Short mmCIF file of C-alpha atoms in Angstrom, two decimals:
data_model
loop_
_atom_site.label_atom_id
_atom_site.label_comp_id
_atom_site.label_asym_id
_atom_site.label_seq_id
_atom_site.Cartn_x
_atom_site.Cartn_y
_atom_site.Cartn_z
CA MET H 238 52.93 -48.25 108.75
CA LEU H 239 53.05 -46.30 105.50
CA ASP H 240 49.90 -48.13 104.41
CA ASP H 241 47.84 -45.76 106.50
CA PHE H 242 46.97 -42.67 104.46
CA LEU H 243 46.90 -40.55 107.61
CA ILE H 244 50.46 -41.52 108.50
CA ARG H 245 51.58 -40.69 104.98
CA ALA H 246 49.78 -37.36 105.17
CA MET H 247 51.45 -36.55 108.49
CA LEU H 248 54.90 -37.40 107.17
CA ALA H 249 54.30 -35.32 104.04
CA GLY H 250 53.13 -32.36 106.12
CA LEU H 251 56.07 -32.65 108.49
CA GLY H 252 58.55 -32.81 105.62
CA VAL H 253 57.21 -29.71 103.90
CA ALA H 254 57.06 -27.80 107.19
CA VAL H 255 60.69 -28.60 107.99
CA ALA H 256 61.93 -27.67 104.50
CA ALA H 257 59.83 -24.52 104.29
CA ALA H 258 61.05 -23.15 107.62
CA PRO H 259 64.60 -21.97 106.79
CA LEU H 260 63.60 -20.84 103.29
CA GLY H 261 60.58 -19.04 104.73
CA CYS H 262 62.88 -17.12 107.08
CA PHE H 263 64.95 -15.90 104.13
CA VAL H 264 61.77 -14.99 102.23
CA VAL H 265 60.71 -12.87 105.21
CA TRP H 266 64.16 -11.29 105.81
CA ARG H 267 64.65 -10.45 102.14
CA ARG H 268 61.03 -9.37 101.61
CA MET H 269 60.46 -11.88 98.84
CA ALA H 270 56.89 -12.95 99.69
CA TYR H 271 55.61 -11.98 96.27
CA PHE H 272 58.51 -13.80 94.67
CA GLY H 273 57.31 -16.98 96.37
CA ASP H 274 53.80 -16.35 95.03
CA ALA H 275 55.06 -15.97 91.47
CA THR H 276 57.00 -19.22 91.71
CA ALA H 277 54.07 -21.07 93.24
CA HIS H 278 51.53 -19.80 90.71
CA ALA H 279 53.82 -20.73 87.88
CA ALA H 280 53.82 -24.28 89.20
CA ILE H 281 50.16 -24.64 88.09
CA LEU H 282 51.33 -24.08 84.53
CA GLY H 283 53.94 -26.76 85.14
CA VAL H 284 51.28 -29.15 86.40
CA ALA H 285 49.17 -28.56 83.28
CA LEU H 286 52.13 -29.13 81.00
CA SER H 287 53.18 -32.32 82.72
CA LEU H 288 49.62 -33.69 82.65
CA ALA H 289 49.44 -32.93 78.93
CA LEU H 290 52.79 -34.58 78.28
CA SER H 291 52.07 -37.34 80.83
CA THR H 292 55.30 -36.75 82.69
CA SER H 293 55.74 -36.50 86.44
CA VAL H 294 53.80 -33.62 87.93
CA PHE H 295 56.66 -32.99 90.32
CA ALA H 296 59.17 -32.59 87.49
CA GLY H 297 56.84 -30.30 85.53
CA ALA H 298 56.10 -28.09 88.52
CA LEU H 299 59.79 -27.93 89.45
CA ALA H 300 60.89 -27.01 85.92
CA VAL H 301 58.34 -24.22 85.45
CA ALA H 302 58.79 -22.90 89.00
CA LEU H 303 62.53 -22.76 88.43
CA ALA H 304 62.11 -21.06 85.05
CA MET H 305 59.82 -18.49 86.64
CA ALA H 306 62.18 -17.86 89.54
CA LEU H 307 65.11 -17.35 87.17
CA THR H 308 63.05 -15.05 84.93
CA VAL H 309 62.12 -12.88 87.88
CA SER H 310 65.72 -12.78 89.14
CA THR H 311 66.96 -11.74 85.71
CA LEU H 312 64.29 -9.12 85.05
CA SER H 313 64.48 -7.48 88.47
CA GLY H 314 65.97 -4.03 88.41
CA ARG H 315 65.25 -3.46 84.73
CA GLY H 316 62.45 -1.02 84.16
CA TYR H 317 59.40 -2.03 86.16
CA ALA H 318 59.31 -2.06 89.94
CA MET H 319 59.66 -5.51 91.43
CA ASP H 320 56.10 -5.78 92.73
CA THR H 321 54.63 -4.76 89.36
CA LEU H 322 56.82 -7.28 87.57
CA LEU H 323 55.90 -10.05 90.00
CA GLY H 324 52.22 -9.13 89.83
CA VAL H 325 52.30 -9.46 86.04
CA LEU H 326 54.29 -12.70 86.00
CA ALA H 327 52.57 -14.45 88.91
CA HIS H 328 49.04 -13.89 87.73
CA SER H 329 49.74 -14.47 84.06
CA ALA H 330 51.45 -17.76 84.91
CA LEU H 331 48.44 -18.77 86.98
CA ALA H 332 46.00 -17.71 84.26
CA PHE H 333 47.93 -19.49 81.51
CA GLY H 334 48.13 -22.55 83.74
CA LEU H 335 44.36 -22.55 84.36
CA VAL H 336 43.63 -22.09 80.65
CA ALA H 337 46.08 -24.84 79.74
CA VAL H 338 44.41 -27.21 82.21
CA SER H 339 41.01 -26.56 80.61
CA PHE H 340 42.28 -27.96 77.31
CA LEU H 341 43.00 -31.29 78.95
CA GLN H 342 40.19 -33.83 78.93
CA GLY H 343 39.08 -35.30 82.26
CA ILE H 344 41.48 -33.24 84.34
CA ARG H 345 39.04 -30.60 85.50
CA LEU H 346 38.16 -32.47 88.66
CA ASP H 347 41.80 -32.69 89.66
CA LEU H 348 42.47 -28.96 89.48
CA ASP H 349 41.29 -28.39 93.03
CA ALA H 350 43.94 -30.80 94.22
CA TYR H 351 46.70 -28.70 92.71
CA LEU H 352 45.29 -25.35 93.74
CA PHE H 353 44.51 -26.32 97.32
CA GLY H 354 46.49 -29.50 97.86
CA ASP H 355 45.32 -33.05 98.52
CA ILE H 356 47.48 -34.21 101.36
CA LEU H 357 45.28 -37.23 102.15
CA ALA H 358 45.99 -38.62 98.69
CA VAL H 359 49.77 -38.62 99.10
CA SER H 360 51.10 -41.95 97.77
CA ARG H 361 54.24 -43.77 98.82
CA THR H 362 55.99 -42.46 95.73
CA ASP H 363 54.85 -38.90 96.49
CA LEU H 364 56.18 -39.30 99.99
CA ALA H 365 59.55 -40.46 98.70
CA VAL H 366 59.74 -37.51 96.28
CA ILE H 367 58.77 -35.08 99.03
CA TRP H 368 61.42 -36.35 101.44
CA VAL H 369 64.15 -36.40 98.81
CA GLY H 370 63.23 -32.78 98.09
CA VAL H 371 63.25 -31.97 101.80
CA ALA H 372 66.68 -33.55 102.24
CA LEU H 373 68.00 -31.58 99.27
CA ILE H 374 66.64 -28.28 100.60
CA LEU H 375 67.99 -28.88 104.09
CA ALA H 376 71.41 -29.85 102.76
CA LEU H 377 71.46 -26.78 100.53
CA THR H 378 70.44 -24.32 103.25
CA ILE H 379 72.75 -25.76 105.89
CA TRP H 380 75.66 -25.73 103.45
CA ARG H 381 75.05 -22.14 102.29
CA TRP H 382 73.65 -20.77 105.56
CA SER H 383 76.43 -18.37 106.51
CA PRO H 384 77.09 -16.92 103.03
CA LEU H 385 73.34 -16.61 102.39
CA LEU H 386 72.87 -14.75 105.65
CA THR H 387 75.79 -12.42 104.89
CA ALA H 388 74.42 -11.70 101.41
CA THR H 389 70.98 -11.07 102.92
CA LEU H 390 72.44 -8.42 105.23
CA ASN H 391 74.24 -6.52 102.53
CA PRO H 392 75.62 -7.51 99.10
CA ASP H 393 78.78 -5.39 99.50
CA LEU H 394 79.59 -6.98 102.85
CA ALA H 395 79.31 -10.32 101.09
CA TYR H 396 81.63 -9.25 98.25
CA ALA H 397 84.16 -7.96 100.76
CA SER H 398 84.13 -11.40 102.40
CA GLY H 399 84.67 -13.13 99.09
CA ILE H 400 81.03 -14.23 98.70
CA ASP H 401 79.15 -13.72 95.44
CA PRO H 402 75.65 -12.55 96.47
CA LYS H 403 74.25 -13.41 93.02
CA ARG H 404 75.26 -17.02 93.46
CA GLU H 405 73.63 -17.12 96.89
CA GLN H 406 70.47 -15.65 95.41
CA LEU H 407 70.51 -18.47 92.88
CA VAL H 408 70.82 -21.05 95.66
CA LEU H 409 67.80 -19.55 97.39
CA THR H 410 65.87 -19.50 94.12
CA LEU H 411 66.62 -23.16 93.53
CA GLY H 412 65.54 -24.03 97.08
CA LEU H 413 62.26 -22.14 96.63
CA ALA H 414 61.51 -23.92 93.35
CA ILE H 415 62.05 -27.30 95.02
CA VAL H 416 59.88 -26.43 98.01
CA VAL H 417 57.09 -25.27 95.69
CA ALA H 418 57.30 -28.50 93.71
CA VAL H 419 57.12 -30.75 96.77
CA ALA H 420 54.51 -28.67 98.60
CA ILE H 421 52.03 -28.43 95.76
CA LYS H 422 50.53 -31.80 96.70
CA VAL H 423 50.37 -30.90 100.38
CA VAL H 424 48.84 -27.41 100.50
CA GLY H 425 48.41 -26.53 96.83
CA ALA H 426 49.82 -23.70 94.75
CA LEU H 427 47.66 -21.00 96.29
CA LEU H 428 48.71 -21.67 99.87
CA ILE H 429 52.40 -22.59 99.55
CA VAL H 430 53.57 -19.10 100.38
CA ALA H 431 51.48 -19.21 103.56
CA LEU H 432 53.49 -22.24 104.65
CA LEU H 433 56.73 -20.37 103.93
CA ILE H 434 55.88 -17.09 105.58
CA ILE H 435 53.45 -17.68 108.44
CA PRO H 436 55.63 -20.06 110.52
CA ALA H 437 58.67 -17.79 110.01
CA ALA H 438 56.70 -14.69 110.98
CA SER H 439 55.25 -16.54 114.00
CA ALA H 440 58.76 -17.50 115.09
CA ARG H 441 60.14 -13.95 114.88
CA PRO H 442 59.06 -12.75 118.34
CA LEU H 443 60.46 -15.93 119.92
CA ALA H 444 63.95 -15.67 118.42
CA ARG H 445 67.14 -13.76 119.19
CA THR H 446 69.28 -15.24 116.43
CA PRO H 447 68.58 -16.24 112.81
CA GLU H 448 69.18 -19.90 113.63
CA SER H 449 66.73 -19.99 116.51
CA MET H 450 64.14 -18.32 114.27
CA ALA H 451 64.55 -21.05 111.63
CA VAL H 452 64.27 -23.83 114.21
CA ALA H 453 61.24 -22.22 115.86
CA ALA H 454 59.66 -21.81 112.41
CA ALA H 455 60.18 -25.52 111.72
CA VAL H 456 58.57 -26.49 115.02
CA ILE H 457 55.63 -24.13 114.44
CA GLY H 458 55.22 -25.44 110.89
CA ALA H 459 55.29 -29.03 112.09
CA VAL H 460 52.76 -28.35 114.84
CA SER H 461 50.51 -26.56 112.33
CA SER H 462 50.70 -29.51 109.93
CA LEU H 463 49.90 -32.15 112.50
CA ALA H 464 47.24 -30.14 114.32
CA GLY H 465 45.73 -29.01 111.02
CA LEU H 466 45.49 -32.59 109.78
CA ARG H 467 43.89 -33.72 113.02
CA LEU H 468 41.34 -30.89 112.96
CA SER H 469 40.50 -31.41 109.31
CA PHE H 470 39.88 -35.07 110.10
CA LEU H 471 37.65 -34.23 113.08
CA PHE H 472 35.63 -31.51 111.36
CA ASP H 473 35.81 -32.84 107.83
CA THR H 474 37.38 -29.64 106.52
CA PRO H 475 39.89 -29.35 103.62
CA SER H 476 43.35 -30.25 104.98
CA GLY H 477 45.61 -27.65 103.30
CA PRO H 478 43.53 -24.64 104.33
CA THR H 479 43.06 -26.06 107.84
CA ILE H 480 46.85 -26.34 108.24
CA VAL H 481 47.24 -22.72 107.17
CA CYS H 482 44.46 -21.66 109.57
CA VAL H 483 46.25 -23.28 112.50
CA SER H 484 49.52 -21.54 111.63
CA ALA H 485 47.67 -18.21 111.32
CA VAL H 486 46.28 -18.70 114.84
CA ILE H 487 49.82 -19.44 116.10
CA PHE H 488 51.08 -16.30 114.34
CA THR H 489 48.49 -14.17 116.09
CA SER H 490 49.24 -15.76 119.46
CA THR H 491 53.04 -15.42 119.43
CA ASN H 492 52.88 -11.84 118.21
CA LEU H 493 50.19 -10.86 120.70
CA VAL H 494 52.04 -12.51 123.58
CA ALA H 495 55.28 -10.80 122.56
CA ARG H 496 53.52 -7.46 122.45
CA VAL H 497 51.97 -7.94 125.88
CA LEU H 498 55.32 -9.04 127.34
CA ARG H 499 57.06 -6.01 125.86
CA ALA H 500 54.37 -3.68 127.21
CA THR H 501 54.64 -5.10 130.72
CA ALA H 502 58.44 -5.33 130.73
CA MET M 37 104.90 -2.76 97.45
CA SER M 38 101.50 -1.14 97.97
CA LEU M 39 98.70 -3.04 99.68
CA ILE M 40 96.39 -2.41 96.79
CA GLU M 41 96.87 -0.65 93.50
CA MET M 42 94.53 0.56 90.76
CA GLN M 43 95.95 1.21 87.36
CA ASN M 44 94.11 3.22 84.74
CA VAL M 45 90.75 1.90 85.95
CA ASP M 46 87.47 2.64 84.17
CA VAL M 47 84.16 1.56 85.69
CA ARG M 48 80.85 1.64 83.86
CA LEU M 49 77.58 1.50 85.78
CA GLY M 50 74.67 0.61 83.51
CA GLY M 51 75.94 2.53 80.50
CA HIS M 52 77.16 5.46 82.57
CA GLN M 53 80.89 6.01 82.87
CA ALA M 54 81.28 6.33 86.64
CA LEU M 55 85.08 6.34 86.82
CA SER M 56 87.74 6.90 84.23
CA HIS M 57 91.52 6.63 84.27
CA VAL M 58 91.80 6.17 88.01
CA ASP M 59 95.27 5.43 89.38
CA LEU M 60 95.53 4.79 93.06
CA ALA M 61 97.86 3.05 95.48
CA ILE M 62 97.47 2.57 99.22
CA ASN M 63 100.57 1.92 101.28
CA LYS M 64 100.96 0.20 104.61
CA GLY M 65 99.67 2.14 107.60
CA GLU M 66 98.65 5.37 105.86
CA ILE M 67 95.34 7.18 106.14
CA VAL M 68 93.95 8.23 102.78
CA THR M 69 90.73 10.17 102.43
CA ILE M 70 88.64 10.52 99.29
CA VAL M 71 86.64 13.70 98.87
CA GLY M 72 84.37 14.70 96.03
CA PRO M 73 80.84 15.92 95.29
CA ASN M 74 77.84 13.59 95.26
CA GLY M 75 77.86 11.35 92.21
CA SER M 76 81.60 11.75 91.77
CA GLY M 77 82.20 7.99 92.04
CA LYS M 78 83.52 7.75 95.60
CA THR M 79 81.43 4.76 96.57
CA THR M 80 81.99 3.20 93.15
CA LEU M 81 85.72 3.46 93.72
CA LEU M 82 85.49 1.70 97.08
CA ARG M 83 83.18 -0.98 95.71
CA THR M 84 85.64 -1.65 92.91
CA LEU M 85 88.45 -1.99 95.44
CA ILE M 86 86.61 -4.60 97.50
CA GLY M 87 85.67 -6.55 94.37
CA ALA M 88 81.94 -5.77 94.25
CA LEU M 89 82.35 -4.09 90.84
CA LYS M 90 84.48 -5.17 87.92
CA PRO M 91 86.46 -2.48 86.15
CA SER M 92 85.64 -2.23 82.44
CA ARG M 93 89.27 -1.35 81.80
CA GLY M 94 92.48 -1.31 83.79
CA THR M 95 93.55 -3.49 86.70
CA VAL M 96 93.11 -3.72 90.44
CA LYS M 97 96.13 -5.40 92.01
CA ARG M 98 96.14 -6.64 95.57
CA SER M 99 99.36 -7.63 97.24
CA LYS M 100 99.43 -11.31 98.09
CA GLY M 101 97.32 -12.27 101.11
CA VAL M 102 96.22 -8.72 101.82
CA ARG M 103 93.25 -8.59 104.20
CA ILE M 104 90.67 -5.88 103.61
CA GLY M 105 88.07 -4.90 106.18
CA TYR M 106 85.04 -3.10 104.77
CA VAL M 107 82.56 -0.81 106.50
CA PRO M 108 79.66 -0.02 104.15
CA GLN M 109 78.00 3.38 103.97
CA SER M 110 74.68 2.14 105.18
CA LEU M 111 73.37 -1.16 106.38
CA SER M 112 69.67 -1.52 106.97
CA ILE M 113 68.81 -4.68 108.83
CA ASP M 114 65.24 -5.78 108.33
CA ALA M 115 63.32 -5.75 111.62
CA THR M 116 62.24 -9.32 110.95
CA LEU M 117 65.85 -10.53 111.18
CA PRO M 118 66.81 -11.29 114.78
CA LEU M 119 70.53 -10.73 115.12
CA THR M 120 72.66 -10.23 118.19
CA VAL M 121 75.88 -8.26 117.90
CA ARG M 122 77.80 -11.45 118.63
CA ARG M 123 76.07 -13.34 115.81
CA PHE M 124 76.59 -10.44 113.42
CA LEU M 125 80.32 -10.44 114.14
CA CYS M 126 80.40 -14.14 113.26
CA LEU M 127 79.20 -13.60 109.68
CA PRO M 128 80.34 -15.26 107.56
CA HIS M 129 83.05 -16.88 109.71
CA ARG M 130 83.03 -17.83 113.37
CA HIS M 131 85.42 -16.13 115.78
CA SER M 132 86.37 -16.86 119.36
CA THR M 133 84.70 -14.91 122.14
CA GLN M 134 88.08 -13.40 122.96
CA ALA M 135 88.60 -12.18 119.37
CA MET M 136 85.12 -10.64 119.33
CA ASP M 137 85.63 -8.91 122.67
CA ASP M 138 88.97 -7.53 121.46
CA ALA M 139 87.47 -6.23 118.22
CA LEU M 140 84.60 -4.56 120.06
CA HIS M 141 87.10 -3.03 122.46
CA HIS M 142 89.22 -1.61 119.64
CA ALA M 143 86.09 -0.22 118.01
CA GLY M 144 84.95 1.35 121.29
CA ALA M 145 81.88 -0.86 121.51
CA ASN M 146 82.48 -2.72 124.76
CA GLY M 147 79.55 -4.47 126.35
CA LEU M 148 77.28 -4.59 123.32
CA GLN M 149 77.81 -8.34 122.68
CA ASP M 150 74.31 -9.49 123.50
CA ARG M 151 72.32 -6.55 122.21
CA GLN M 152 70.13 -6.87 119.13
CA MET M 153 71.56 -5.07 116.09
CA THR M 154 68.24 -3.29 115.48
CA ASP M 155 68.28 -1.86 119.03
CA LEU M 156 71.64 -0.08 118.66
CA SER M 157 71.98 3.68 118.33
CA GLY M 158 73.57 5.09 115.17
CA GLY M 159 76.97 5.53 116.82
CA GLN M 160 76.93 2.06 118.40
CA PHE M 161 75.89 0.53 115.09
CA GLN M 162 78.80 2.14 113.22
CA ARG M 163 81.22 0.93 115.91
CA VAL M 164 79.91 -2.61 115.62
CA LEU M 165 80.38 -2.42 111.83
CA LEU M 166 83.92 -1.24 112.49
CA ALA M 167 84.48 -4.10 114.96
CA ARG M 168 83.30 -6.62 112.36
CA ALA M 169 85.80 -5.23 109.87
CA LEU M 170 88.56 -5.40 112.51
CA LEU M 171 87.96 -9.11 113.19
CA LYS M 172 89.73 -9.93 109.95
CA LYS M 173 92.87 -8.24 111.30
CA PRO M 174 92.82 -6.11 108.15
CA ASP M 175 95.91 -4.64 106.52
CA LEU M 176 93.57 -2.14 104.95
CA LEU M 177 90.36 -0.78 106.41
CA VAL M 178 87.93 0.65 103.86
CA LEU M 179 85.22 2.96 105.23
CA ASP M 180 82.48 4.57 103.17
CA GLU M 181 81.33 7.72 104.96
CA PRO M 182 81.50 6.04 108.35
CA THR M 183 79.81 8.93 110.16
CA THR M 184 76.63 9.08 108.06
CA GLY M 185 73.74 9.81 110.40
CA LEU M 186 75.92 10.74 113.39
CA ASP M 187 75.85 14.13 115.11
CA GLN M 188 79.02 16.17 115.34
CA PRO M 189 80.33 14.86 118.69
CA GLY M 190 79.43 11.35 117.57
CA SER M 191 81.37 11.59 114.33
CA ALA M 192 84.34 13.28 116.02
CA ALA M 193 84.45 10.39 118.49
CA LEU M 194 84.25 7.85 115.68
CA TYR M 195 87.11 9.47 113.78
CA ARG M 196 89.24 9.45 116.94
CA GLN M 197 88.41 5.76 117.23
CA ILE M 198 89.52 5.13 113.66
CA GLU M 199 92.80 6.85 114.30
CA GLN M 200 93.19 4.79 117.46
CA VAL M 201 92.71 1.68 115.33
CA ARG M 202 95.61 2.67 113.13
CA GLN M 203 97.80 3.22 116.18
CA ASP M 204 96.77 -0.04 117.84
CA LEU M 205 96.64 -2.34 114.84
CA GLY M 206 98.68 -0.56 112.20
CA SER M 207 95.99 -0.92 109.53
CA ALA M 208 96.05 1.39 106.54
CA ILE M 209 92.81 3.31 106.24
CA LEU M 210 90.98 4.42 103.12
CA MET M 211 87.81 6.37 103.70
CA VAL M 212 85.31 8.57 102.02
CA SER M 213 84.51 11.62 104.08
CA HIS M 214 82.45 14.75 103.80
CA GLU M 215 83.97 16.29 106.87
CA LEU M 216 86.77 18.52 105.81
CA HIS M 217 88.24 19.20 109.25
CA VAL M 218 88.93 15.48 109.48
CA VAL M 219 90.40 15.32 106.03
CA MET M 220 92.73 18.17 106.80
CA SER M 221 93.79 17.06 110.27
CA ALA M 222 93.92 13.30 110.18
CA SER M 223 94.79 12.19 106.66
CA ASP M 224 98.22 11.52 105.28
CA ARG M 225 96.92 11.92 101.78
CA VAL M 226 93.77 13.26 100.17
CA ILE M 227 92.34 12.22 96.83
CA CYS M 228 89.90 14.59 95.22
CA LEU M 229 87.58 12.69 92.94
CA ASN M 230 85.08 13.76 90.32
CA GLY M 231 84.69 10.84 87.94
CA HIS M 232 88.46 10.93 87.68
CA VAL M 233 91.21 11.88 90.10
CA CYS M 234 91.20 15.69 90.03
CA CYS M 235 94.14 16.08 92.33
CA HIS M 236 95.82 14.26 95.13
CA GLY M 237 98.60 14.59 97.64
CA ALA M 238 99.17 15.87 101.17
CA PRO M 239 96.14 17.69 102.61
CA GLU M 240 97.78 21.14 102.40
CA THR M 241 98.77 20.56 98.80
CA VAL M 242 95.31 19.46 97.79
CA ALA M 243 93.62 22.28 99.69
CA SER M 244 95.51 24.83 97.64
CA ALA M 245 95.14 23.04 94.30
CA PRO M 246 93.00 24.93 91.79
CA GLU M 247 91.05 21.79 90.88
CA TYR M 248 90.09 21.29 94.50
CA ARG M 249 89.08 24.92 94.91
CA ALA M 250 86.98 24.71 91.83
CA LEU M 251 85.07 21.87 93.45
CA PHE M 252 84.92 23.10 97.01
CA GLY M 253 85.76 26.80 97.02
CA THR M 254 88.32 28.45 99.26
CA GLY M 255 86.47 29.93 102.26
CA THR M 256 87.36 28.47 105.69
CA GLN M 257 89.70 26.03 104.06
CA GLY M 258 86.82 24.98 101.88
CA ALA M 259 84.79 23.46 104.68
CA LEU M 260 81.70 25.59 104.17
CA ALA M 261 81.81 25.28 100.45
CA LEU M 262 82.06 21.53 100.79
CA TYR M 263 78.72 21.41 102.52
CA ARG M 264 77.14 23.66 99.95
CA HIS M 265 78.40 21.45 97.20
CA ASP M 266 76.76 18.47 98.81
CA HIS M 267 73.57 19.62 97.22
CA ASP M 268 75.11 20.61 93.96
CA HIS M 269 76.70 18.16 91.67
CA HIS M 270 77.36 20.79 89.03
CA HIS M 271 80.18 22.61 90.64
CA HIS M 272 79.89 25.91 88.85
CA SER M 273 77.67 28.22 90.85
CA HIS M 274 79.21 28.64 94.29
CA ALA M 275 82.91 28.23 93.77
CA GLU M 276 84.47 31.52 94.63
CA GLU M 277 87.19 31.15 92.06
CA SER M 278 84.84 29.86 89.48
CA HIS M 279 87.16 30.64 86.60
CA GLU M 280 89.23 27.69 87.70
CA HIS M 281 86.52 25.07 87.75
CA GLY M 282 87.07 23.90 84.21
CA ALA M 283 89.94 21.73 85.32
CA CYS M 284 87.66 19.35 87.12
CA ASN M 285 84.70 18.87 84.85
CA HIS M 286 83.66 15.47 83.67
CA ALA M 287 85.28 14.57 80.40
#
């Protein structure tokens, strides 16, 4: 069954959608969209480094994404405003990554795959790496769900309940770095944040509790992945962007419907 | 044995000495109010008590197994976070429906269980925060300006509720307040803070202390002056007995 590249692509897309959903909700609640961008852009630098050193692209992307996430966490609140800091770090990481790639011989053709994803080229090994990453992320978020949510509401409330909000922030950072590393093959560095945020934002009008929002985001992400793959196959369009387009259409629909319902209620 | 005790505590916030030489003890069942101008370290003191800040010197001792309920000064919930009152009360630990209903009842927030947190009015929101703190069955309830953003009837009602909580549950209460009529009528003890403990004791004692008058003035038991000093950290211009203010300056 896994011999079929379409099946592998579908499984990869499903995995990333499911892992991105709960993290995406936290990114939305904590207003960390730009943080996700910085981590994802840094991953390109990681890809370049791992190609140069001929190590696993996944490991390289994970290491640099994690380093970037930790740098941002450490620097926040010292001097520059967060969005300025992230703007500097995200785009410099991307630029350095692109320059680094240009030094490598015979890689130029591959760059597209890392910027925009190449889900149809997912190998069995890639699939295994993706699902191990997905399992890790799900285990991490389910384990830390309640403390993370409390820390998201208010750091002092967390302290008063014996939770260290800085540690929870670190857990989230680690989860984001893993999702970036596994998603880079599926949608590419430039569109990873779309996969985090759009399903979560589409799920918001449908949900009354944080948990239902995460589940709805996973379903919407999964539907986007499968439908996007199907459409890209039918119309011969690039898969990653098509997946994001589908989720954007879902976002518009759920929010429009919610608005109409509220107006008529 | 006190529920919680601070001994000679200093707290630094990013290079700035926010508190120095603070001694404080809260006993079972008493209501203690902290007053002081803006920037005098009131919130810092509470945050140190709940463990959000580490003292740079001195010790914070909690009696064994003491449960502290905390109501923060402000809590802004992002509109993108769907959260029913029930779910909010269950963070971070689950509680039975009965326990939640009881807590909401004691906080005067009956019937709000299924409302969204972002749809609550200011007064309802504060009561739900209070209910969440009550779920722990706290020995000590710590409230940081619980009536911020409430109108006068609203805050009067909330203070009555807090006093009711002490009667019903026997919790000690430590709060920061700007409302002097409350301080004077409902507290067992008042602590006047300005980077250090200026003076403390029974409300009448504190109200007549020169350090307190230097901070808040003397007119109408200081109530008016208190509000004026809200806008003025440097307590030198309005105090009617300004010659006494030296006692309470920052070191």
